[in-house]
Coordinates of N, CA and C in Angstrom, one line a residue:
X193 N 0.3 -5.6 14.5 CA -0.5 -6.9 14.2 C 0.3 -7.8 13.3
X194 N 0.3 -9.1 13.7 CA 0.9 -10.1 12.9 C 0.0 -11.3 12.7
X195 N 0.4 -12.3 12.0 CA -0.4 -13.4 11.6 C -0.7 -14.3 12.9
X196 N -1.8 -15.0 12.9 CA -2.1 -15.9 14.0 C -1.1 -17.1 13.9
X197 N -1.2 -18.0 14.9 CA -0.3 -19.1 15.0 C -0.4 -20.1 13.9
X198 N -1.6 -20.3 13.5 CA -1.9 -21.1 12.3 C -1.2 -20.7 11.1
X199 N -1.3 -19.4 10.8 CA -0.7 -18.8 9.6 C 0.8 -18.8 9.7
X200 N 1.4 -18.4 10.9 CA 2.7 -18.3 11.1 C 3.4 -19.7 10.8
X201 N 2.8 -20.8 11.4 CA 3.4 -22.1 11.2 C 3.3 -22.5 9.7
X202 N 2.2 -22.2 9.1 CA 2.0 -22.4 7.7 C 3.0 -21.7 6.8
X203 N 3.2 -20.5 7.0 CA 4.1 -19.8 6.2 C 5.6 -20.2 6.5
X204 N 5.9 -20.5 7.8 CA 7.2 -21.0 8.0 C 7.5 -22.3 7.3
X205 N 6.6 -23.1 7.2 CA 6.7 -24.4 6.4 C 6.8 -24.1 5.0
X206 N 6.0 -23.2 4.5 CA 6.1 -22.8 3.0 C 7.3 -22.2 2.6
X207 N 7.8 -21.3 3.4 CA 8.9 -20.3 2.9 C 10.2 -20.8 3.4
X208 N 10.4 -21.5 4.5 CA 11.6 -22.0 4.9 C 12.5 -20.8 5.3
X209 N 13.7 -20.8 4.8 CA 14.7 -19.8 5.1 C 14.3 -18.4 4.8
X210 N 13.2 -18.2 4.1 CA 12.8 -16.8 3.7 C 11.7 -16.3 4.6
X211 N 11.3 -17.1 5.6 CA 10.3 -16.8 6.5 C 10.4 -15.5 7.2
X212 N 11.6 -15.3 7.8 CA 11.9 -14.1 8.6 C 11.9 -12.8 7.6
X213 N 12.5 -12.9 6.5 CA 12.4 -11.9 5.5 C 10.9 -11.5 5.2
X214 N 10.0 -12.5 5.0 CA 8.7 -12.3 4.8 C 8.0 -11.5 6.0
X215 N 8.3 -11.9 7.2 CA 7.6 -11.3 8.3 C 8.1 -9.8 8.4
X216 N 9.4 -9.6 8.1 CA 9.9 -8.2 8.2 C 9.2 -7.3 7.1
X217 N 9.0 -7.9 6.0 CA 8.3 -7.2 4.8 C 6.9 -6.9 5.3
X218 N 6.2 -7.8 5.8 CA 4.8 -7.7 6.2 C 4.6 -6.7 7.2
X219 N 5.5 -6.2 7.9 CA 5.4 -5.2 9.0 C 5.7 -3.8 8.5
X220 N 6.3 -3.7 7.3 CA 6.6 -2.4 6.8 C 5.3 -1.6 6.4
X221 N 5.3 -0.3 6.5 CA 4.1 0.5 6.0 C 3.9 0.2 4.6
X222 N 2.6 0.2 4.3 CA 2.1 0.0 2.9 C 2.4 1.3 2.0
X223 N 3.1 1.2 0.9 CA 3.2 2.4 0.2 C 1.9 2.8 -0.5
X224 N 1.7 4.1 -0.8 CA 0.6 4.6 -1.3 C 0.8 4.9 -2.8
X225 N -0.1 4.5 -3.7 CA 0.0 4.7 -5.1 C -1.4 5.4 -5.6
X226 N -1.3 6.2 -6.7 CA -2.4 6.7 -7.4 C -2.4 6.3 -8.8
X227 N -3.5 5.9 -9.3 CA -3.7 5.6 -10.8 C -4.3 6.8 -11.4
X228 N -3.6 7.4 -12.4 CA -4.2 8.6 -13.1 C -5.3 8.2 -13.9
X229 N -6.5 8.8 -13.9 CA -7.6 8.5 -14.7 C -7.5 9.3 -16.1
X230 N -6.9 8.7 -17.0 CA -6.6 9.3 -18.3 C -7.9 9.6 -19.1
X231 N -9.1 9.2 -18.6 CA -10.3 9.5 -19.2 C -10.6 11.1 -18.9
X232 N -10.0 11.5 -17.8 CA -10.3 12.9 -17.3 C -9.0 13.9 -17.4
X233 N -7.9 13.3 -17.3 CA -6.7 14.3 -17.2 C -5.5 13.5 -17.7
X234 N -4.5 14.3 -18.1 CA -3.2 13.7 -18.5 C -2.3 13.5 -17.3
X235 N -1.5 12.5 -17.2 CA -0.6 12.3 -16.1 C 0.3 13.5 -15.7
X236 N 0.8 14.1 -16.7 CA 1.7 15.3 -16.5 C 1.0 16.4 -15.8
X237 N -0.3 16.7 -16.3 CA -1.1 17.8 -15.7 C -1.5 17.5 -14.2
X238 N -1.8 16.2 -13.9 CA -2.2 15.9 -12.6 C -1.0 16.0 -11.7
X239 N 0.1 15.5 -12.1 CA 1.4 15.6 -11.3 C 1.6 17.1 -11.0
X240 N 1.6 18.0 -12.0 CA 1.8 19.4 -11.7 C 0.9 20.0 -10.7
X241 N -0.3 19.6 -10.8 CA -1.4 20.1 -9.9 C -1.1 19.6 -8.4
X242 N -0.8 18.3 -8.3 CA -0.6 17.8 -6.9 C 0.7 18.3 -6.3
X243 N 1.8 18.4 -7.2 CA 3.0 18.9 -6.6 C 2.9 20.4 -6.2
X244 N 2.1 21.1 -6.9 CA 1.8 22.5 -6.4 C 1.2 22.6 -5.0
X245 N 0.4 21.4 -4.7 CA -0.2 21.4 -3.4 C 0.8 20.9 -2.3
X246 N 1.9 20.4 -2.7 CA 3.0 19.9 -1.8 C 3.2 18.5 -1.7
X247 N 2.5 17.7 -2.7 CA 2.7 16.3 -2.8 C 4.1 16.0 -3.4
X248 N 4.7 15.0 -3.0 CA 6.0 14.4 -3.8 C 5.6 13.2 -4.4
X249 N 5.7 13.0 -5.7 CA 5.3 11.9 -6.4 C 6.5 11.3 -7.2
X250 N 6.4 10.0 -7.3 CA 7.5 9.3 -8.2 C 6.7 8.4 -9.3
X251 N 7.1 8.7 -10.5 CA 6.4 7.9 -11.5 C 6.9 6.5 -11.6
X252 N 6.0 5.6 -11.6 CA 6.4 4.1 -11.6 C 5.7 3.5 -12.8
X253 N 4.9 4.2 -13.4 CA 4.2 3.7 -14.8 C 3.7 4.9 -15.4
X254 N 3.3 4.8 -16.7 CA 2.9 5.9 -17.5 C 1.8 6.7 -16.7
X255 N 0.9 6.0 -16.1 CA -0.3 6.6 -15.4 C -0.4 6.2 -14.0
X256 N 0.7 5.9 -13.4 CA 0.8 5.6 -11.9 C 1.9 6.3 -11.2
X257 N 1.6 6.8 -10.0 CA 2.5 7.4 -9.2 C 2.7 6.9 -7.8
X258 N 3.8 6.8 -7.3 CA 4.1 6.5 -5.9 C 4.0 7.8 -5.1
X259 N 3.2 7.8 -4.1 CA 3.1 9.0 -3.3 C 4.1 8.9 -2.2
X260 N 5.2 9.8 -2.3 CA 6.3 9.8 -1.3 C 6.1 10.6 -0.1
X261 N 5.4 11.8 -0.4 CA 5.1 12.8 0.6 C 3.7 13.4 0.4
X262 N 2.8 13.4 1.5 CA 1.5 14.0 1.3 C 1.2 14.9 2.4
X263 N 1.1 16.2 2.1 CA 0.7 17.2 3.1 C -0.6 17.0 3.7
X264 N -1.5 16.5 2.9 CA -2.9 16.2 3.4 C -3.2 14.8 2.9
X265 N -4.4 14.2 3.4 CA -4.8 12.9 2.9 C -4.9 12.9 1.4
X266 N -4.3 11.9 0.7 CA -4.4 11.8 -0.7 C -5.9 11.6 -1.3
X267 N -6.7 11.2 -0.3 CA -8.1 11.1 -0.7 C -9.0 12.2 -0.4
X268 N -8.3 13.3 -0.1 CA -9.1 14.6 0.4 C -8.8 15.7 -0.5
X269 N -8.5 15.6 -1.7 CA -8.1 16.6 -2.6 C -9.3 16.9 -3.6
X270 N -9.2 18.1 -4.2 CA -10.2 18.4 -5.2 C -10.1 17.4 -6.4
X271 N -8.8 17.2 -6.7 CA -8.6 16.3 -7.8 C -9.1 14.9 -7.7
X272 N -9.0 14.5 -6.4 CA -9.6 13.1 -6.1 C -11.2 13.2 -6.3
X273 N -11.8 14.2 -5.8 CA -13.2 14.3 -5.9 C -13.7 14.4 -7.4
X274 N -12.9 15.0 -8.2 CA -13.2 15.2 -9.6 C -13.0 14.0 -10.4
X275 N -12.4 13.0 -9.7 CA -12.1 11.7 -10.5 C -10.9 11.7 -11.3
X276 N -10.0 12.5 -11.0 CA -8.7 12.6 -11.7 C -7.8 11.4 -11.4
X277 N -8.0 10.7 -10.2 CA -7.2 9.6 -9.9 C -7.9 8.7 -9.0
X278 N -7.4 7.4 -8.9 CA -7.9 6.4 -8.0 C -6.9 5.9 -7.1
X279 N -7.1 5.8 -5.8 CA -6.1 5.2 -4.9 C -6.1 3.7 -5.1
X280 N -4.9 3.2 -5.6 CA -5.0 1.9 -6.0 C -3.5 1.3 -5.8
X281 N -3.4 0.1 -5.1 CA -2.1 -0.5 -4.9 C -1.5 -0.8 -6.3
X282 N -0.2 -0.7 -6.3 CA 0.6 -0.9 -7.6 C 0.3 -2.3 -8.1
X283 N 0.3 -3.4 -7.3 CA 0.1 -4.7 -7.8 C -1.3 -4.9 -8.3
X284 N -2.3 -4.2 -7.9 CA -3.6 -4.3 -8.3 C -3.9 -3.7 -9.7
X285 N -2.9 -3.1 -10.3 CA -3.1 -2.6 -11.6 C -2.8 -3.8 -12.7
X286 N -2.2 -4.8 -12.3 CA -1.8 -5.9 -13.3 C -2.9 -6.7 -13.8
X287 N -3.9 -7.0 -13.0 CA -4.9 -7.8 -13.6 C -5.6 -7.2 -14.8
X288 N -5.9 -5.9 -14.7 CA -6.5 -5.2 -16.0 C -5.5 -5.1 -17.0
X289 N -4.2 -4.8 -16.8 CA -3.2 -4.7 -17.8 C -3.0 -6.0 -18.5
X290 N -3.0 -7.2 -17.7 CA -2.9 -8.5 -18.4 C -4.1 -8.9 -19.1
X291 N -5.3 -8.4 -18.7 CA -6.5 -8.7 -19.4 C -6.5 -8.0 -20.8
X292 N -5.8 -6.9 -20.9 CA -5.5 -6.2 -22.1 C -6.8 -5.9 -22.9
X293 N -7.8 -5.2 -22.3 CA -9.1 -5.0 -23.0 C -8.9 -4.0 -24.1
X294 N -9.7 -4.1 -25.1 CA -9.6 -3.2 -26.2 C -10.9 -2.4 -26.5
X295 N -10.9 -1.2 -27.0 CA -12.1 -0.5 -27.4 C -13.0 -1.3 -28.1
X296 N -14.3 -1.4 -27.9 CA -15.3 -2.1 -28.7 C -15.5 -3.6 -28.2
X297 N -14.8 -4.1 -27.3 CA -14.9 -5.4 -26.8 C -16.1 -5.4 -25.7
X298 N -16.6 -6.6 -25.4 CA -17.6 -6.9 -24.4 C -16.8 -7.6 -23.3
X299 N -16.6 -6.9 -22.1 CA -15.8 -7.4 -21.0 C -16.7 -7.7 -19.8
X300 N -16.3 -8.6 -18.9 CA -17.1 -8.9 -17.7 C -16.1 -8.8 -16.6
X301 N -16.5 -7.9 -15.6 CA -15.7 -7.9 -14.4 C -16.6 -8.5 -13.4
X302 N -16.3 -9.8 -13.0 CA -17.3 -10.7 -12.2 C -17.5 -10.2 -10.8
X303 N -16.5 -9.7 -10.1 CA -16.6 -9.4 -8.7 C -16.1 -8.0 -8.6
X304 N -16.9 -7.0 -9.0 CA -16.4 -5.7 -9.4 C -16.1 -4.6 -8.3
X305 N -16.9 -4.7 -7.3 CA -17.0 -3.6 -6.3 C -15.5 -3.6 -5.5
X306 N -15.0 -2.5 -5.1 CA -15.6 -1.2 -5.3 C -15.4 -0.4 -6.6
X307 N -14.7 -1.1 -7.6 CA -14.6 -0.4 -8.9 C -13.2 0.0 -9.3
X308 N -12.2 -0.2 -8.6 CA -10.9 0.1 -9.0 C -10.4 -0.6 -10.3
X309 N -10.6 -1.9 -10.4 CA -10.3 -2.6 -11.7 C -11.3 -2.3 -12.8
X310 N -12.5 -2.1 -12.4 CA -13.6 -1.8 -13.4 C -13.2 -0.5 -14.1
X311 N -13.0 0.5 -13.3 CA -12.6 1.8 -13.9 C -11.3 1.8 -14.7
X312 N -10.4 1.0 -14.3 CA -9.1 0.8 -14.9 C -9.4 0.1 -16.3
X313 N -10.2 -0.9 -16.4 CA -10.5 -1.5 -17.6 C -11.2 -0.6 -18.6
X314 N -12.2 0.3 -18.0 CA -12.8 1.4 -18.9 C -11.7 2.4 -19.5
X315 N -10.8 2.7 -18.6 CA -9.7 3.6 -19.0 C -8.9 3.0 -20.2
X316 N -8.6 1.7 -20.1 CA -7.9 1.0 -21.1 C -8.7 0.9 -22.4
X317 N -10.1 0.8 -22.2 CA -10.9 0.7 -23.4 C -11.3 2.1 -24.0
X318 N -10.9 3.1 -23.4 CA -11.1 4.5 -23.8 C -12.7 4.8 -23.7
X319 N -13.3 4.1 -22.7 CA -14.8 4.3 -22.7 C -15.6 3.8 -23.9
X320 N -15.0 2.9 -24.6 CA -15.6 2.3 -25.8 C -15.8 0.8 -25.6
X321 N -17.0 0.3 -26.1 CA -17.3 -1.1 -25.8 C -18.2 -1.2 -24.6
X322 N -18.3 -2.3 -24.1 CA -19.2 -2.6 -22.9 C -18.5 -3.3 -21.8
X323 N -18.7 -2.9 -20.6 CA -18.1 -3.6 -19.4 C -19.4 -4.0 -18.6
X324 N -19.6 -5.2 -18.4 CA -20.6 -5.7 -17.4 C -19.9 -6.0 -16.0
X325 N -20.4 -5.2 -15.1 CA -19.7 -5.2 -13.7 C -20.8 -5.8 -12.7
X326 N -20.5 -6.9 -12.2 CA -21.4 -7.6 -11.2 C -20.7 -7.7 -9.8
X327 N -21.6 -7.7 -8.8 CA -21.1 -8.0 -7.5 C -22.5 -8.1 -6.6
X328 N -22.3 -8.9 -5.6 CA -23.4 -9.2 -4.7 C -23.5 -8.1 -3.6
X329 N -22.5 -7.2 -3.4 CA -22.5 -6.3 -2.3 C -21.7 -5.1 -2.8
X330 N -21.7 -4.0 -2.0 CA -20.9 -2.8 -2.2 C -21.2 -2.2 -3.6
X331 N -22.4 -2.4 -4.1 CA -22.7 -1.9 -5.4 C -22.8 -0.4 -5.4
X332 N -23.2 0.3 -4.2 CA -23.2 1.7 -4.2 C -21.8 2.3 -4.3
X333 N -20.8 1.7 -3.7 CA -19.5 2.2 -3.9 C -18.9 2.0 -5.3
X334 N -19.3 1.0 -6.0 CA -19.0 0.7 -7.3 C -19.7 1.8 -8.2
X335 N -20.9 2.1 -8.0 CA -21.6 3.1 -8.8 C -21.0 4.4 -8.5
X336 N -20.6 4.8 -7.4 CA -20.0 6.0 -7.0 C -18.7 6.2 -7.8
X337 N -17.8 5.3 -7.7 CA -16.6 5.3 -8.4 C -16.7 5.4 -9.9
X338 N -17.6 4.7 -10.4 CA -17.9 4.7 -11.9 C -18.2 6.1 -12.3
X339 N -19.2 6.7 -11.6 CA -19.6 8.1 -11.8 C -18.5 9.1 -11.6
X340 N -17.8 8.9 -10.5 CA -16.7 9.9 -10.2 C -15.6 9.9 -11.3
X341 N -15.4 8.7 -11.8 CA -14.2 8.6 -12.7 C -14.6 8.9 -14.2
X342 N -15.9 9.3 -14.4 CA -16.4 9.6 -15.8 C -16.5 8.4 -16.7
X343 N -16.7 7.2 -16.1 CA -16.9 6.0 -16.9 C -18.3 6.0 -17.4
X344 N -18.4 5.7 -18.8 CA -19.8 5.7 -19.4 C -20.1 4.3 -20.1
X345 N -19.2 3.4 -20.1 CA -19.4 2.1 -20.8 C -19.6 1.0 -19.9
X346 N -20.1 1.2 -18.7 CA -20.2 0.1 -17.6 C -21.8 -0.1 -17.4
X347 N -22.2 -1.3 -17.4 CA -23.5 -1.8 -16.9 C -23.3 -2.5 -15.5
X348 N -23.9 -2.0 -14.5 CA -23.8 -2.5 -13.2 C -25.0 -3.4 -12.8
X349 N -24.7 -4.6 -12.4 CA -25.7 -5.5 -11.9 C -25.4 -5.9 -10.5
X350 N -26.3 -5.9 -9.5 CA -26.2 -6.5 -8.2 C -26.7 -7.8 -8.3
X351 N -25.8 -8.9 -8.5 CA -26.2 -10.2 -8.6 C -25.0 -11.1 -8.4
X352 N -25.4 -12.4 -8.1 CA -24.3 -13.4 -7.9 C -23.8 -13.7 -9.3
X353 N -22.5 -13.6 -9.4 CA -21.8 -13.9 -10.8 C -22.2 -15.3 -11.3
X354 N -22.4 -16.2 -10.4 CA -22.7 -17.6 -10.9 C -24.0 -17.7 -11.6
X355 N -24.9 -16.7 -11.5 CA -26.1 -16.7 -12.2 C -26.0 -16.1 -13.6
X356 N -24.9 -15.5 -14.0 CA -24.9 -14.8 -15.3 C -24.6 -15.8 -16.5
X357 N -25.3 -15.7 -17.6 CA -25.1 -16.5 -18.7 C -25.0 -15.7 -20.0
X358 N -23.8 -15.5 -20.5 CA -23.6 -14.7 -21.6 C -22.2 -14.9 -22.1
X359 N -21.9 -14.6 -23.3 CA -20.5 -14.9 -23.9 C -19.7 -13.5 -24.0
X360 N -18.6 -13.5 -23.3 CA -17.8 -12.3 -23.3 C -16.4 -12.5 -24.0
X361 N -16.0 -11.4 -24.5 CA -14.6 -11.4 -25.2 C -13.6 -11.7 -24.1
X362 N -13.7 -11.0 -23.1 CA -12.7 -11.0 -22.0 C -13.4 -11.0 -20.6
X363 N -12.8 -11.7 -19.6 CA -13.4 -11.8 -18.3 C -12.2 -11.6 -17.2
X364 N -12.5 -10.7 -16.2 CA -11.7 -10.6 -15.1 C -12.4 -11.2 -13.9
X365 N -11.7 -12.2 -13.3 CA -12.2 -12.8 -12.1 C -11.3 -12.4 -11.0
X366 N -11.5 -11.3 -10.3 CA -10.7 -10.8 -9.2 C -11.5 -11.4 -8.0
X367 N -11.2 -12.7 -7.6 CA -12.1 -13.4 -6.8 C -12.2 -12.9 -5.3
X368 N -13.3 -13.2 -4.6 CA -13.5 -13.0 -3.2 C -12.4 -14.0 -2.6
X369 N -11.7 -13.5 -1.6 CA -10.6 -14.3 -1.0 C -10.4 -14.1 0.4
X370 N -9.5 -14.8 1.0 CA -9.2 -14.6 2.5 C -8.4 -13.3 2.7
X371 N -7.7 -12.8 1.8 CA -7.1 -11.5 1.8 C -5.8 -11.6 2.7
X372 N -5.2 -12.8 2.7 CA -4.0 -12.8 3.5 C -2.9 -12.0 3.0
X373 N -2.9 -11.7 1.9 CA -1.8 -10.8 1.2 C -1.9 -9.3 1.5
X374 N -2.9 -8.9 2.2 CA -3.1 -7.4 2.5 C -3.3 -7.1 4.0
X375 N -2.5 -7.9 4.8 CA -2.5 -7.6 6.2 C -2.1 -6.2 6.5
X376 N -1.2 -5.6 5.8 CA -0.8 -4.2 6.2 C -1.9 -3.2 5.9
X377 N -2.8 -3.6 5.1 CA -4.0 -2.7 4.8 C -5.2 -3.1 5.7
X378 N -5.4 -4.4 6.0 CA -6.5 -4.8 6.8 C -6.1 -5.8 7.8
X379 N -5.7 -5.5 9.1 CA -5.2 -6.4 10.1 C -6.1 -7.5 10.4
X380 N -7.4 -7.3 10.2 CA -8.3 -8.5 10.5 C -8.0 -9.7 9.8
X381 N -7.3 -9.6 8.6 CA -7.0 -10.8 7.9 C -6.1 -11.8 8.6
X382 N -5.5 -11.2 9.7 CA -4.5 -12.1 10.4 C -5.2 -13.3 11.2
X383 N -6.5 -13.1 11.2 CA -7.3 -14.2 12.0 C -7.9 -15.3 11.1
X384 N -7.4 -15.4 9.8 CA -7.9 -16.4 9.0 C -7.5 -17.8 9.5
X385 N -8.5 -18.7 9.4 CA -8.2 -20.1 9.7 C -8.3 -21.0 8.5
X386 N -7.9 -22.3 8.7 CA -7.9 -23.2 7.5 C -9.4 -23.4 7.0
X387 N -10.4 -23.3 7.8 CA -11.7 -23.4 7.3 C -12.1 -22.3 6.3
X388 N -11.6 -21.1 6.7 CA -11.8 -19.9 5.8 C -11.2 -20.1 4.5
X389 N -10.0 -20.6 4.5 CA -9.3 -20.9 3.2 C -9.9 -21.9 2.3
X390 N -10.5 -22.9 2.9 CA -11.1 -24.0 2.2 C -12.5 -23.4 1.7
X391 N -13.2 -22.6 2.4 CA -14.5 -22.1 2.0 C -14.2 -21.1 0.8
X392 N -13.2 -20.2 0.9 CA -12.9 -19.3 -0.2 C -12.5 -20.1 -1.5
X393 N -11.7 -21.2 -1.3 CA -11.3 -21.9 -2.4 C -12.4 -22.6 -3.1
X394 N -13.4 -23.1 -2.4 CA -14.5 -23.7 -3.0 C -15.4 -22.8 -3.8
X395 N -15.6 -21.5 -3.3 CA -16.3 -20.5 -4.0 C -15.5 -20.0 -5.3
X396 N -14.2 -19.9 -5.1 CA -13.4 -19.5 -6.2 C -13.5 -20.5 -7.4
X397 N -13.5 -21.8 -7.2 CA -13.6 -22.8 -8.1 C -15.0 -22.7 -8.9
X398 N -16.0 -22.4 -8.0 CA -17.4 -22.3 -8.7 C -17.4 -21.0 -9.6
X399 N -16.7 -20.0 -9.1 CA -16.7 -18.7 -10.0 C -15.9 -19.0 -11.2
X400 N -14.7 -19.8 -11.1 CA -13.9 -20.1 -12.3 C -14.7 -20.9 -13.3
X401 N -15.5 -21.9 -12.8 CA -16.3 -22.7 -13.8 C -17.2 -21.8 -14.5
X402 N -17.9 -20.9 -13.8 CA -18.8 -19.9 -14.4 C -18.1 -19.1 -15.5
X403 N -16.9 -18.6 -15.1 CA -16.1 -17.8 -16.0 C -15.8 -18.5 -17.3
X404 N -15.4 -19.7 -17.2 CA -15.0 -20.5 -18.3 C -16.2 -20.7 -19.2
X405 N -17.3 -21.0 -18.7 CA -18.6 -21.3 -19.4 C -19.0 -20.0 -20.1
X406 N -18.7 -18.8 -19.6 CA -19.2 -17.6 -20.3 C -18.2 -16.9 -21.1
X407 N -17.0 -17.6 -21.4 CA -16.0 -17.0 -22.2 C -16.1 -17.4 -23.6
X408 N -16.0 -16.5 -24.5 CA -16.1 -16.8 -25.9 C -14.8 -17.6 -26.3
X409 N -14.9 -18.4 -27.4 CA -13.9 -19.2 -27.9 C -12.7 -18.2 -28.3
X410 N -11.5 -18.5 -27.8 CA -10.4 -17.6 -28.1 C -10.3 -16.4 -27.2
X411 N -11.2 -16.3 -26.3 CA -11.2 -15.1 -25.4 C -10.2 -15.2 -24.3
X412 N -10.1 -14.2 -23.5 CA -9.1 -14.1 -22.4 C -9.7 -14.1 -21.0
X413 N -9.2 -14.8 -20.1 CA -9.7 -14.9 -18.7 C -8.6 -14.6 -17.8
X414 N -8.7 -13.6 -17.0 CA -7.6 -13.3 -15.9 C -8.2 -13.6 -14.6
X415 N -7.4 -14.4 -13.8 CA -7.8 -14.8 -12.4 C -6.8 -14.1 -11.4
X416 N -7.3 -13.4 -10.4 CA -6.5 -12.8 -9.4 C -7.1 -12.8 -8.1
X417 N -6.2 -12.8 -7.1 CA -6.6 -12.7 -5.7 C -5.6 -11.8 -4.9
X418 N -6.0 -11.4 -3.7 CA -5.0 -10.8 -2.8 C -4.7 -11.8 -1.6
X419 N -4.8 -13.0 -1.9 CA -4.4 -14.1 -0.9 C -3.1 -14.7 -1.3
X420 N -2.4 -15.2 -0.2 CA -1.1 -15.9 -0.3 C -1.3 -17.4 -0.4
X421 N -2.5 -17.9 -0.2 CA -2.8 -19.3 0.0 C -2.8 -20.1 -1.4
X422 N -2.0 -21.2 -1.4 CA -1.9 -22.0 -2.6 C -3.4 -22.6 -3.0
X423 N -4.2 -22.8 -2.0 CA -5.5 -23.3 -2.3 C -6.4 -22.3 -3.0
X424 N -6.0 -21.1 -2.9 CA -6.8 -20.0 -3.5 C -6.2 -19.5 -4.8
X425 N -5.0 -20.0 -5.1 CA -4.2 -19.6 -6.4 C -3.9 -20.7 -7.2
X426 N -2.8 -21.4 -6.9 CA -2.4 -22.5 -7.8 C -3.3 -23.5 -7.9
X427 N -4.0 -23.9 -6.8 CA -5.0 -25.0 -6.8 C -6.2 -24.6 -7.7
X428 N -6.7 -23.3 -7.7 CA -7.8 -22.9 -8.5 C -7.4 -22.9 -10.0
X429 N -6.2 -22.5 -10.3 CA -5.7 -22.5 -11.7 C -5.6 -24.0 -12.2
X430 N -5.1 -24.9 -11.3 CA -5.0 -26.3 -11.8 C -6.4 -26.8 -12.0
X431 N -7.3 -26.4 -11.2 CA -8.7 -26.8 -11.4 C -9.3 -26.4 -12.7
X432 N -9.0 -25.1 -13.0 CA -9.5 -24.6 -14.3 C -8.8 -25.3 -15.5
X433 N -7.6 -25.7 -15.4 CA -6.9 -26.3 -16.5 C -7.2 -27.8 -16.6
X434 N -7.9 -28.4 -15.6 CA -8.0 -29.9 -15.6 C -9.3 -30.3 -16.5

């Protein structure tokens, strides 16, 4: 699967001489990573348990491993069901890391489902303080992952984030997007058209406005997407700063 003609022309214009390199990279298999849930187990102990089952792991962060070899599906182990780890792309760790949540703070994860970043934030907060996690859909998967990972400081609301009015210490806006950066995971993203990009950008700006209005003075707001489009990234940031 590759990008449609609209996206191919767009990226060729954007990337110039690096276009072919980009296409080659987008066709490579997606590496698999796991984030160790330090609320339940120490990284060293989890590594020992998985390697005894035949997994080959490479440490890339204190609590993150690259799965180099897997004798069975990494999502089908006892350790996974016990909430010892979360299947999470390496790049998706950085929104929570950059948010830098502290124990005792009040944090809002605006578009939280299915809960990878929510449970990561809880892990960094050591289950202390409060995380308000909102989403308009997939709340069951969010609830399941919060329970599986042993997170106890999350309040889940199924509602549109634009309706929330409260002041938070820190806010993560991992915005709904076209997802053009995750083609290797979801080939349907190759069908994105310009109208989809414009629609996503419009929603992202509304959510950004809501985030700004709900952030305490001196607070921290982190914005992230899995899109490659400037309209969904730089343009939204410029809107927030204007």
